[in-house]
C-alpha positions as a Python dict, from the first residue, in 0.01 Angstrom:
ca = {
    (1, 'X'): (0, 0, 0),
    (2, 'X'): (-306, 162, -140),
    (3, 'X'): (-420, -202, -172),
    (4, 'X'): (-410, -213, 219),
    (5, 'X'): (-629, 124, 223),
    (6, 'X'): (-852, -96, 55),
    (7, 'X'): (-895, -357, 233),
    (8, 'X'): (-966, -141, 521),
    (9, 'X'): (-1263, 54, 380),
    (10, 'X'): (-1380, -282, 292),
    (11, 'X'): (-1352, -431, 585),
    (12, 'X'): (-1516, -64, 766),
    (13, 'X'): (-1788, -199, 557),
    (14, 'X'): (-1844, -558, 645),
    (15, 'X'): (-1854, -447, 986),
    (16, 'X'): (-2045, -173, 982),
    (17, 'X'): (-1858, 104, 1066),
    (18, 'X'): (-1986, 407, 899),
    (19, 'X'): (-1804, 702, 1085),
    (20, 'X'): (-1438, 538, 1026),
    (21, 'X'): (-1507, 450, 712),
    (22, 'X'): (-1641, 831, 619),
    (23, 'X'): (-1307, 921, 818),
    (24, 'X'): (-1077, 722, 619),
    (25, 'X'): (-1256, 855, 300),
    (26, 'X'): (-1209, 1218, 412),
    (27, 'X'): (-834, 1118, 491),
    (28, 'X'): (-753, 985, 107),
    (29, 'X'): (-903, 1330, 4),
    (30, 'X'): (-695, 1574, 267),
    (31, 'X'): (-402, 1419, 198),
    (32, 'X'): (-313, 1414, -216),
    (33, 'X'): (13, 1317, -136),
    (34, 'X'): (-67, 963, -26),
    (35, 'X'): (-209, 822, -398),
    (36, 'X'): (-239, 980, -742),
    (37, 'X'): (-535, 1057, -846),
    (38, 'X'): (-525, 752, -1104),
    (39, 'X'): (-411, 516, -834),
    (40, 'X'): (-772, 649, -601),
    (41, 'X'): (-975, 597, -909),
    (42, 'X'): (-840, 233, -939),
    (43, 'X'): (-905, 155, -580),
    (44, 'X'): (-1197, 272, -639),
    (45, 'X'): (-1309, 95, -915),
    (46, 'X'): (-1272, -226, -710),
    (47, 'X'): (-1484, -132, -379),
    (48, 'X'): (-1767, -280, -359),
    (49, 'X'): (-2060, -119, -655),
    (50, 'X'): (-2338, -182, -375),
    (51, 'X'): (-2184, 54, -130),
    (52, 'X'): (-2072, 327, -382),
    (53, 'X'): (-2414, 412, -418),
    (54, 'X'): (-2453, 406, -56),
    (55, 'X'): (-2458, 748, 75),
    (56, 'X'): (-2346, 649, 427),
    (57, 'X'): (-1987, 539, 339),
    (58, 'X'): (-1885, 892, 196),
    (59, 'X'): (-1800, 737, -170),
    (60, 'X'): (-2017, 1040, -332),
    (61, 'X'): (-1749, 1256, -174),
    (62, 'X'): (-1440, 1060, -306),
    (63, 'X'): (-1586, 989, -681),
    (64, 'X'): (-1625, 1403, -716),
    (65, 'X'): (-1239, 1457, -629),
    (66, 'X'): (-1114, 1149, -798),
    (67, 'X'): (-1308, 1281, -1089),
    (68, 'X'): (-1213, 1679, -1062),
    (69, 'X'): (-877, 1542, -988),
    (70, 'X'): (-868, 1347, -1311),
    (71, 'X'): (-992, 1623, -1541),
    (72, 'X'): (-770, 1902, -1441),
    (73, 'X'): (-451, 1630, -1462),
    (74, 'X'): (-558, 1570, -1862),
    (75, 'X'): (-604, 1944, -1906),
    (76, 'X'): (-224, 1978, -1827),
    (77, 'X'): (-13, 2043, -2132),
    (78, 'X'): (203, 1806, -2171),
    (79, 'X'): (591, 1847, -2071),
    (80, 'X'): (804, 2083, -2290),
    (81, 'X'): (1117, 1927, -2487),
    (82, 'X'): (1411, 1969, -2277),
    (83, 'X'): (1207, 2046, -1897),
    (84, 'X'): (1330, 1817, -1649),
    (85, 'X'): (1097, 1894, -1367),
    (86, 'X'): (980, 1670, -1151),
    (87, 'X'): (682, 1758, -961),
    (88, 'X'): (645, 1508, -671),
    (89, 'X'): (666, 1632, -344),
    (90, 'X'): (982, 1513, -110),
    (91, 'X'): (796, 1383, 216),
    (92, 'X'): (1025, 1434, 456),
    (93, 'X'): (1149, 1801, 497),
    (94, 'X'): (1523, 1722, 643),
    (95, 'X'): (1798, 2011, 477),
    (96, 'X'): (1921, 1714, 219),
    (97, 'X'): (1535, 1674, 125),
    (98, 'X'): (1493, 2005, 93),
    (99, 'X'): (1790, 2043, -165),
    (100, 'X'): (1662, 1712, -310),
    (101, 'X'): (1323, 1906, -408),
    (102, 'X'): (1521, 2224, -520),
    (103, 'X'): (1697, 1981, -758),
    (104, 'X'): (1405, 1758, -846),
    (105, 'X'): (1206, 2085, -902),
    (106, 'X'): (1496, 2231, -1162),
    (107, 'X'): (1338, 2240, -1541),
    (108, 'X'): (1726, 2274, -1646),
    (109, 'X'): (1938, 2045, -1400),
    (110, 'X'): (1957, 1693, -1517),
    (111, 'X'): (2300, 1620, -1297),
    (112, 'X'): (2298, 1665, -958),
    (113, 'X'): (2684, 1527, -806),
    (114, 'X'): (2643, 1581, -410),
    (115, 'X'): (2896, 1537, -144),
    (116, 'X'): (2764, 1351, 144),
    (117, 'X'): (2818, 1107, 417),
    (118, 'X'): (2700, 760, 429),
    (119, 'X'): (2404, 815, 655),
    (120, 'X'): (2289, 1133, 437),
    (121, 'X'): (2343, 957, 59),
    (122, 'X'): (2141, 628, 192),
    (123, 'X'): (1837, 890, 336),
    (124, 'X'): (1875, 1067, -10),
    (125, 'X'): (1860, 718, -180),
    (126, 'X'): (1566, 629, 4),
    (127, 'X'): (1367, 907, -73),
    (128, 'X'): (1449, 863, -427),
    (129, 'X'): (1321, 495, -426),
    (130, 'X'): (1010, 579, -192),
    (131, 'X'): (925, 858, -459),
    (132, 'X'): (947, 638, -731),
    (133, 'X'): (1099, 891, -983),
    (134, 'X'): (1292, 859, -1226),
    (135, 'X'): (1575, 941, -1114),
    (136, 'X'): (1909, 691, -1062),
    (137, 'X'): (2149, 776, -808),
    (138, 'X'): (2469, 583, -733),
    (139, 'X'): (2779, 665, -557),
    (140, 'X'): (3094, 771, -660),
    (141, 'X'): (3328, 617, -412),
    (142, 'X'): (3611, 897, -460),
    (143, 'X'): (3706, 1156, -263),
    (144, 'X'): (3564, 1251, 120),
    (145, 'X'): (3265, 1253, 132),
    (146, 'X'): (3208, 995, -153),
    (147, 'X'): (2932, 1202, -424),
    (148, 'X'): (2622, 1071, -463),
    (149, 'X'): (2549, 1162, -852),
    (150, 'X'): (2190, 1195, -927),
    (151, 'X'): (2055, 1184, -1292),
    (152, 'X'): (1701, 1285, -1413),
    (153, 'X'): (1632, 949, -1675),
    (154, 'X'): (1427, 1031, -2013),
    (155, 'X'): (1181, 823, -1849),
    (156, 'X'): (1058, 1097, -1730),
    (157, 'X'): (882, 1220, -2065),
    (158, 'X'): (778, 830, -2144),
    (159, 'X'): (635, 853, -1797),
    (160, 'X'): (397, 1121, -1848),
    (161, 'X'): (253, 1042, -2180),
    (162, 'X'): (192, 672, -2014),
    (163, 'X'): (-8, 884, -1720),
    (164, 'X'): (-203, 1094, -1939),
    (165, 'X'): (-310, 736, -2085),
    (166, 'X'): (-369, 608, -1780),
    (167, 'X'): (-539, 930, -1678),
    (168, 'X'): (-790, 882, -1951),
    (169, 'X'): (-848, 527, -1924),
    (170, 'X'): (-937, 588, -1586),
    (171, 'X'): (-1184, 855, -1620),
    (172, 'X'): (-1342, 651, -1868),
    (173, 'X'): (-1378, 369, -1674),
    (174, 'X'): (-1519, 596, -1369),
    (175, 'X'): (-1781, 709, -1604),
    (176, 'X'): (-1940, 392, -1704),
    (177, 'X'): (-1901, 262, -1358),
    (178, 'X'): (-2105, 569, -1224),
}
């Protein structure tokens, strides 16, 4: 996806279309909850050099929050033993989703076991999967409603000691490209 964003700025470029571009740029910042920071700073990273230092296509702009964005991430202590928060924002902001980001949001709750309808469990699963946590959920066909049991995964502290890495790697590279 953020490939796509890509390719668009690109092409903004090749045909000369300054204000979009600038508008597009503006958009990535506004909105944080399209890409990680990491995920910008890789994008960028693979624009074009020659226009980066262009002032007309708004790059200036982008490098300064990828970069802010970057340092305050690393400054974050890492995640306590035994806190099974999950940060990421639920995008939709249905009555299931907002239960799903009470539970997500819970340092103590690893088990969630829910009692929904088809319809409801497959929206829950898809959030779940567009989210990309880690997080499985399957259903338990007993009962009416079947339960939809969700379960934080230890991924989650793998997860962000690979992101700080990532973090870092990133801001390195963004330093040497600049």
């Amino acid at each position: 996806r953020i490939d796509s964003f890509r390719e668009i700025l690109d092409a903004c470029v090749v045909v000369n279309k300054h204000e979009l571009h600038t508008r597009l740029v503006t958009y990535l910042i506004a909105n944080e909850m399209l890409y990680t920071p990491a995920n910008l700073a890789e994008m960028f990273l693979l624009l074009n050099k020659d226009n980066r230092d262009d002032k007309r296509w708004g790059y200036q702009k982008l490098y300064a929050y990828i970069d802010i964005k970057l340092s305050e991430a690393l400054k974050q202590p890492l995640r306590k033993v035994g806190d099974w928060s999950i940060t990421e924002g639920v995008r939709c902001d249905c009555n299931d989703c907002k239960e799903l980001s009470q539970y997500l949001q819970s340092s103590v709750t690893q088990t969630k076991v829910w009692p929904l309808a088809k319809a409801r469990r497959q929206h829950i699963h898809q959030a779940i999967d567009g989210m990309g946590v880690p997080v499985t959920h399957q259903t338990k066909r007993q009962g009416s409603p079947y339960k939809l049991v969700l379960r934080k995964t230890k991924r989650l502290f793998e997860q962000e000691s690979y992101e700080k890495g990532k973090i870092n790697t990133c801001l390195s590279k963004l330093k040497v490209s600049s």
